[in-house]
Structures are given as structure tokens and as C-alpha cells.
mmCIF file with all atom_site columns, C-alpha atoms in Angstrom:
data_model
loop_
_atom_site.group_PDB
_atom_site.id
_atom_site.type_symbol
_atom_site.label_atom_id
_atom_site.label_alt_id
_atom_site.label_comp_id
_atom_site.label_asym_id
_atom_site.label_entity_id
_atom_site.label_seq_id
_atom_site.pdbx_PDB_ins_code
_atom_site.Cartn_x
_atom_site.Cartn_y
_atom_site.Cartn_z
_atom_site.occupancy
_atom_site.B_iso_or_equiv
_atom_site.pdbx_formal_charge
_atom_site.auth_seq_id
_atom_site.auth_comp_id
_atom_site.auth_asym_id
_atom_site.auth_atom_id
_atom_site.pdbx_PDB_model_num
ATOM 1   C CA . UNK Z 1 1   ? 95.941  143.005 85.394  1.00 34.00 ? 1   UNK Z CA 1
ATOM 2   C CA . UNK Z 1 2   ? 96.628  139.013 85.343  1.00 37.00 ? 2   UNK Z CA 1
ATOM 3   C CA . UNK Z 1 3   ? 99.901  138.010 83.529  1.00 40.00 ? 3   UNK Z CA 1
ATOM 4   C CA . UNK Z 1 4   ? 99.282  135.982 80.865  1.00 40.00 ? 4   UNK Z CA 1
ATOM 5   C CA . UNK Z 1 5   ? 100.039 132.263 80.898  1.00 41.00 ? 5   UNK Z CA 1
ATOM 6   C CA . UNK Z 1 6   ? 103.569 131.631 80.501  1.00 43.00 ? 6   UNK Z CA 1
ATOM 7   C CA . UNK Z 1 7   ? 104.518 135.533 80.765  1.00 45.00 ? 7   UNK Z CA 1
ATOM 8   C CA . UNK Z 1 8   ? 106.516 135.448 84.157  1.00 46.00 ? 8   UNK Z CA 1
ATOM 9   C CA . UNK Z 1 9   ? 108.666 132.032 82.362  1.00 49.00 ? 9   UNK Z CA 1
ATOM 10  C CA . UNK Z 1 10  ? 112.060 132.282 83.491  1.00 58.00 ? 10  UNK Z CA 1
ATOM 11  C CA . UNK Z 1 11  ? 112.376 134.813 85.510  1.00 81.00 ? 11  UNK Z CA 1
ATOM 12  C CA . UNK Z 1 12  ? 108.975 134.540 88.034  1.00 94.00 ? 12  UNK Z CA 1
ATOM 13  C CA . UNK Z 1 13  ? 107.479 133.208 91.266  1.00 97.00 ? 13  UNK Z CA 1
ATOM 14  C CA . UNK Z 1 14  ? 103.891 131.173 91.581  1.00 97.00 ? 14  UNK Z CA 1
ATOM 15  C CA . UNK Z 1 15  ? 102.102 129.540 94.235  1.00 98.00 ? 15  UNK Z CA 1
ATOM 16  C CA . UNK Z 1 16  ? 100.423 126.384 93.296  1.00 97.00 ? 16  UNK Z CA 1
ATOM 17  C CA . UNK Z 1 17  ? 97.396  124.598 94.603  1.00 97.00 ? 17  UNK Z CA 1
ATOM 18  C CA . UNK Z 1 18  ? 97.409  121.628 92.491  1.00 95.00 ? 18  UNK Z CA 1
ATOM 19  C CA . UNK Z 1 19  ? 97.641  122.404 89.152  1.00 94.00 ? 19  UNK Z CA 1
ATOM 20  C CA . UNK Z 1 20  ? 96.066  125.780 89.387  1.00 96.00 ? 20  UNK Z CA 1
ATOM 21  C CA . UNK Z 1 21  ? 98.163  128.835 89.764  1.00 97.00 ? 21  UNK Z CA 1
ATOM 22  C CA . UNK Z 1 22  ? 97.129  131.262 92.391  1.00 98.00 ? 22  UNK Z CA 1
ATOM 23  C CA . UNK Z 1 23  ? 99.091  134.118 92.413  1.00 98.00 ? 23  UNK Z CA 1
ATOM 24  C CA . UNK Z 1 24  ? 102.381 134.584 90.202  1.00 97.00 ? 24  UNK Z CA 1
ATOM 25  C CA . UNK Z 1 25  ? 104.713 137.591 89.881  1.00 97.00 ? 25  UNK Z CA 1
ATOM 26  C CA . UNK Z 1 26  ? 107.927 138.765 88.485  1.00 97.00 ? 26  UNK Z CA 1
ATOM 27  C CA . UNK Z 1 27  ? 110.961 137.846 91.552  1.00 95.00 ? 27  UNK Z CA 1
ATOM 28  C CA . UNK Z 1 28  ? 111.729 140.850 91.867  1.00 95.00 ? 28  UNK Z CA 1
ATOM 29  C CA . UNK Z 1 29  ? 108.417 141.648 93.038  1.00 97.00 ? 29  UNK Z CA 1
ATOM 30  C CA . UNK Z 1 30  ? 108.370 138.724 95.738  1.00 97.00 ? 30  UNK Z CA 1
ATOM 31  C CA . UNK Z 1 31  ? 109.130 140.009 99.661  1.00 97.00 ? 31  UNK Z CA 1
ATOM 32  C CA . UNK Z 1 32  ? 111.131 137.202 100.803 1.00 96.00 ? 32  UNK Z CA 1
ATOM 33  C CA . UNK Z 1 33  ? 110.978 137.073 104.611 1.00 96.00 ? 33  UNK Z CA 1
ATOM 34  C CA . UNK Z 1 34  ? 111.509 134.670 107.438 1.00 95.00 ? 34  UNK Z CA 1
ATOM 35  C CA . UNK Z 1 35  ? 112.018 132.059 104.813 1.00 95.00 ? 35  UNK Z CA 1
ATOM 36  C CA . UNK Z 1 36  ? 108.235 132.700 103.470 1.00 97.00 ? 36  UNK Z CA 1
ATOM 37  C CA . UNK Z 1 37  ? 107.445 134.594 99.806  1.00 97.00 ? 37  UNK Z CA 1
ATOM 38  C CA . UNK Z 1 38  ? 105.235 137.149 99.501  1.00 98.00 ? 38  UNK Z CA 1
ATOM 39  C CA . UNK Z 1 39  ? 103.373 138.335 96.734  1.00 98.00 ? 39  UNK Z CA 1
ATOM 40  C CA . UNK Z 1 40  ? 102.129 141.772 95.818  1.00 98.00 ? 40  UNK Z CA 1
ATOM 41  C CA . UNK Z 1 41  ? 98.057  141.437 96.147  1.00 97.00 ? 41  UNK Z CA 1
ATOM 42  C CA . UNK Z 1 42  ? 97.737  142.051 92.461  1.00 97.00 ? 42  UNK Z CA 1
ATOM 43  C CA . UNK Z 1 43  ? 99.442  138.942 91.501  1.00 98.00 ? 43  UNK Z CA 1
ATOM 44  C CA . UNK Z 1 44  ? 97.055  137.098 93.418  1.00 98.00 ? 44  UNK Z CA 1
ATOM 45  C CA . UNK Z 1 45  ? 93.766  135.799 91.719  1.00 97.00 ? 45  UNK Z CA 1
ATOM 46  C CA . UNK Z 1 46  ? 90.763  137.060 92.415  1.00 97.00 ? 46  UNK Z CA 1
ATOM 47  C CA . UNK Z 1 47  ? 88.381  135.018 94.856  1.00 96.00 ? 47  UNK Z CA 1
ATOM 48  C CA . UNK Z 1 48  ? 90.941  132.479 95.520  1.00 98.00 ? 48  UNK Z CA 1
ATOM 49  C CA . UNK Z 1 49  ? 91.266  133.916 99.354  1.00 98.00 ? 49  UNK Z CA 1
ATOM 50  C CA . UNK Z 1 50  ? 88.599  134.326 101.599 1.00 98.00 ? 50  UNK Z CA 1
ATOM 51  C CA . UNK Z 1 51  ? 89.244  135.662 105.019 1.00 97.00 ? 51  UNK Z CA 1
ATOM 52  C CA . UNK Z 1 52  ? 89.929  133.217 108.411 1.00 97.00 ? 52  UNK Z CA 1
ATOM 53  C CA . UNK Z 1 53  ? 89.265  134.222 112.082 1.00 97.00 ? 53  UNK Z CA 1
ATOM 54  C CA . UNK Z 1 54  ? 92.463  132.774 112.643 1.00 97.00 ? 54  UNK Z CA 1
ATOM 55  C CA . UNK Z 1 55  ? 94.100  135.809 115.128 1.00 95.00 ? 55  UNK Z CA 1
ATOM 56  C CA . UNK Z 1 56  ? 97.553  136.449 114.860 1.00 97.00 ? 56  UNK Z CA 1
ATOM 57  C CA . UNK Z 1 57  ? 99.908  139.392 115.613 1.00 97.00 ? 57  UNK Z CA 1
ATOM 58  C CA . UNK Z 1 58  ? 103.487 138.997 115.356 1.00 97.00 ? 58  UNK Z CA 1
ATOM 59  C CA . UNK Z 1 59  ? 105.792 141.235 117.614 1.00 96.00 ? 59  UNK Z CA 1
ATOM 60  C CA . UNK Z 1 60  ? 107.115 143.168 114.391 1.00 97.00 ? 60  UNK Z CA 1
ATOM 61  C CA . UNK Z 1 61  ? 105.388 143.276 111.493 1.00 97.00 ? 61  UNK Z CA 1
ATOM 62  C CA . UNK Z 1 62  ? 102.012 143.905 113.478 1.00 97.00 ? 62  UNK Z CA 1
ATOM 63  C CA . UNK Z 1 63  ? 98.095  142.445 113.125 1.00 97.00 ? 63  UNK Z CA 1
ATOM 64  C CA . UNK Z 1 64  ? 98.079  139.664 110.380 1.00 98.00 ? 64  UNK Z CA 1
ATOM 65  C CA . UNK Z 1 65  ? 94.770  138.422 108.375 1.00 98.00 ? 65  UNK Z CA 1
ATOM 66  C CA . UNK Z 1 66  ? 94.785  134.683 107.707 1.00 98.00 ? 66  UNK Z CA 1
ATOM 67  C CA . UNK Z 1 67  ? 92.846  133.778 104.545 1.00 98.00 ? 67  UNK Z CA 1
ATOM 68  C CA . UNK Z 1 68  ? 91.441  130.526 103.470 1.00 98.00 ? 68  UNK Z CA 1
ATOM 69  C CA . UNK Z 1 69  ? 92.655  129.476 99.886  1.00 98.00 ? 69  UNK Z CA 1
ATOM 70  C CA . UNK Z 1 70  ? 89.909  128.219 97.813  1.00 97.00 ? 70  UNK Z CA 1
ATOM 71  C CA . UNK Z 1 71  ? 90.432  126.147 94.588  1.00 97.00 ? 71  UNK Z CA 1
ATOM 72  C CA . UNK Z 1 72  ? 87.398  124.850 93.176  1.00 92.00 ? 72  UNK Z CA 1
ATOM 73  C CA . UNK Z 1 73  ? 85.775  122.721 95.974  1.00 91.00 ? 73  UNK Z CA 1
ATOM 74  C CA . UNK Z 1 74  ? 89.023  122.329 98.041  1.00 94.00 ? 74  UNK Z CA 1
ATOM 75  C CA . UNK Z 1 75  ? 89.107  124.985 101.086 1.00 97.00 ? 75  UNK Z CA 1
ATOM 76  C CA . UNK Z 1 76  ? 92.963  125.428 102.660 1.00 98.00 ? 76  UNK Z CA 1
ATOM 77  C CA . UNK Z 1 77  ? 92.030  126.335 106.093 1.00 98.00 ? 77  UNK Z CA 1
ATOM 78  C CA . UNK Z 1 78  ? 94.549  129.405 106.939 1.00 98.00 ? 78  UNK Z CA 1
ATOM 79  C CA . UNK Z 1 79  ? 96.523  128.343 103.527 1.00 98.00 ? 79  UNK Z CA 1
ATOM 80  C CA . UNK Z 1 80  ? 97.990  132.171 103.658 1.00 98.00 ? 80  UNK Z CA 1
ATOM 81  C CA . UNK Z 1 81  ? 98.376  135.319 105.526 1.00 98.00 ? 81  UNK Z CA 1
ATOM 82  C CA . UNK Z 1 82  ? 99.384  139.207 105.109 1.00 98.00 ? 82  UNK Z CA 1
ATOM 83  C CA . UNK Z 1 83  ? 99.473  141.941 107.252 1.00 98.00 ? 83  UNK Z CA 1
ATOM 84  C CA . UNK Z 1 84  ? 97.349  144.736 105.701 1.00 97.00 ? 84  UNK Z CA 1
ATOM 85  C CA . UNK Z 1 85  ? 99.043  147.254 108.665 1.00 96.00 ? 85  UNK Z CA 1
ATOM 86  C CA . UNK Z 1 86  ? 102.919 146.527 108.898 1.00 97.00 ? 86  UNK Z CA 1
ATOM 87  C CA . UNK Z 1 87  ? 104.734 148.040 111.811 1.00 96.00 ? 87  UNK Z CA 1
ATOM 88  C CA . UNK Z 1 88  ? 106.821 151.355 110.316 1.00 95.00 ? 88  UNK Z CA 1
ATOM 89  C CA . UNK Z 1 89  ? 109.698 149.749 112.119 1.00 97.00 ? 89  UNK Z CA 1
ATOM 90  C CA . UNK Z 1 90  ? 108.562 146.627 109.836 1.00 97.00 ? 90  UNK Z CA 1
ATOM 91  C CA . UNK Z 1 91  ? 108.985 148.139 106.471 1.00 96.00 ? 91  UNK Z CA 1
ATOM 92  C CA . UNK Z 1 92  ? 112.024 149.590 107.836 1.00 97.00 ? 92  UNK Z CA 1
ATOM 93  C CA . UNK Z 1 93  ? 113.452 146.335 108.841 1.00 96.00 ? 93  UNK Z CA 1
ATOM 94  C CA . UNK Z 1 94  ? 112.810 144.498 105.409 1.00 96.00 ? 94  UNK Z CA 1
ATOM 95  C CA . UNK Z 1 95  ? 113.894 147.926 103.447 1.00 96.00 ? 95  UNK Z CA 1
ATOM 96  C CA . UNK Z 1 96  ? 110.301 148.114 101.738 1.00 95.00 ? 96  UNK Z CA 1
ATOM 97  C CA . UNK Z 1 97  ? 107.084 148.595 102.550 1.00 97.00 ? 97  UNK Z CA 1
ATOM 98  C CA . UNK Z 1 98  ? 105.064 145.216 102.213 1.00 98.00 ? 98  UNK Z CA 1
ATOM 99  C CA . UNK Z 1 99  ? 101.046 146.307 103.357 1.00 98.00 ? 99  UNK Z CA 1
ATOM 100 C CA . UNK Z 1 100 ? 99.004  143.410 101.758 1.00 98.00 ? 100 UNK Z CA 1
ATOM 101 C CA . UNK Z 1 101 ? 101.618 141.084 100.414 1.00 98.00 ? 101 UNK Z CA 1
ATOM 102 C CA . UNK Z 1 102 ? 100.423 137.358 100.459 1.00 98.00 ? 102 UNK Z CA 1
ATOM 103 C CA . UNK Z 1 103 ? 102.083 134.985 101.947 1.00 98.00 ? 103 UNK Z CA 1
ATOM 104 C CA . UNK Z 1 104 ? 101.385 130.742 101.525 1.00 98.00 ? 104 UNK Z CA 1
ATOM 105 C CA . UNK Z 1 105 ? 101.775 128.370 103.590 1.00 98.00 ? 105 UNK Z CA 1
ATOM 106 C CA . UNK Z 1 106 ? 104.209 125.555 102.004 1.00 96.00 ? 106 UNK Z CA 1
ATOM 107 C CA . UNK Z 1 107 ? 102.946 122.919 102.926 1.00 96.00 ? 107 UNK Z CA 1
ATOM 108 C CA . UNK Z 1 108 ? 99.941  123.245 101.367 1.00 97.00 ? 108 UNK Z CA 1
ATOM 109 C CA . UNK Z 1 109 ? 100.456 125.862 98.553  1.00 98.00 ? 109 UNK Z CA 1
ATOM 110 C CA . UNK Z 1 110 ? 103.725 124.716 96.391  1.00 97.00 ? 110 UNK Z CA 1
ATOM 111 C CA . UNK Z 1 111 ? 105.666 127.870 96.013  1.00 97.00 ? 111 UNK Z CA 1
ATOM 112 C CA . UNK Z 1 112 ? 107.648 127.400 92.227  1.00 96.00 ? 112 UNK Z CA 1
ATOM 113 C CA . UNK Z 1 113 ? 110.271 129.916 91.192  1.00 90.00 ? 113 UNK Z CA 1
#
């Protein structure tokens, strides 16, 4: 379910395209890695992300999906990424188990906290 506007205030994370918020979540549910912020795929709005060709596969965390963000008629090309299959060794590294979590690229997604 969508939090409702204003219901993360305080104490929350959002990514930003514009003025339209694209995913936002609680910080403790954020994934902070490699200086990036992921959110749980539940926090992020629906249709917003469309899949890329874009390959990528990083050494540890495994195969990663790029995904074009869309915002009304503006198209981010490879504006985020997850990595629907982490490495076991990945989760284990980071202490949780982040399948799916979106990440945004900053400079073109404002990431607010």
C-alpha cells in the first residue's frame, strides 16, 4: 500500500523527479550501499519504472536490471537499478537480504531524507 502524503514526515526517505515523488519509505527501510539508497519495491510507484537493456553485473551483488524512470512525458534513460538475484555472499555482506530494492541515480532522481 502507498503511504499517504506527508506520512513518512520526519523520519523518511523519497526520490524525487521534479516535483513528483517516486518512491518514499520509512529510513529504516532504505539499504544504504556504496553511497546509493535503496528502496524496498513497495515504496516505489507503480509504472514509474520500465525496464532498460542496459547490461550490468557487478562482481558481488550479481545480475542488475536497469529501469527507465518515467514521469509524465519525461523518460530517465537508466534513472535506476536493482538486482532482483543478489549474490548469498551479497546479503551476507550488507547483513540483509536486499532482492528488488531500487536504487536512483542522483543525478537525475533527487534523493530527500
Amino acid at each position: 500500500m502507498w503511504p499517504a502524503k506527508g506520512s513518512i514526515r520526519g523520519n523518511g526517505m523519497k526520490a524525487v523527479v521534479g516535483e513528483t515523488v517516486v518512491a518514499e519509505t520509512a529510513n529504516e527501510a532504505v539499504v544504504r550501499i556504496e553511497g546509493n539508497a535503496y528502496f524496498p519495491p513497495d515504496s516505489v510507484v507503480a509504472g514509474v519504472l520500465l525496464d532498460s537493456p542496459t547490461p550490468y553485473t557487478c562482481p558481488w551483488k550479481g545480475r542488475a536490471q536497469y529501469h527507465d524512470v518515467v514521469v509524465g512525458g519525461t523518460v530517465l534513460r537508466d534513472g535506476a537499478w536493482s538486482y532482483p538475484d543478489i549474490k548469498e555472499s551479497a546479503a551476507a555482506r550488507v547483513g540483509r537480504d536486499f532482492s528488488g530494492y531500487v536504487a536512483f541515480d542522483g543525478r537525475q532522481v533527487r534523493i530527500e531524507s
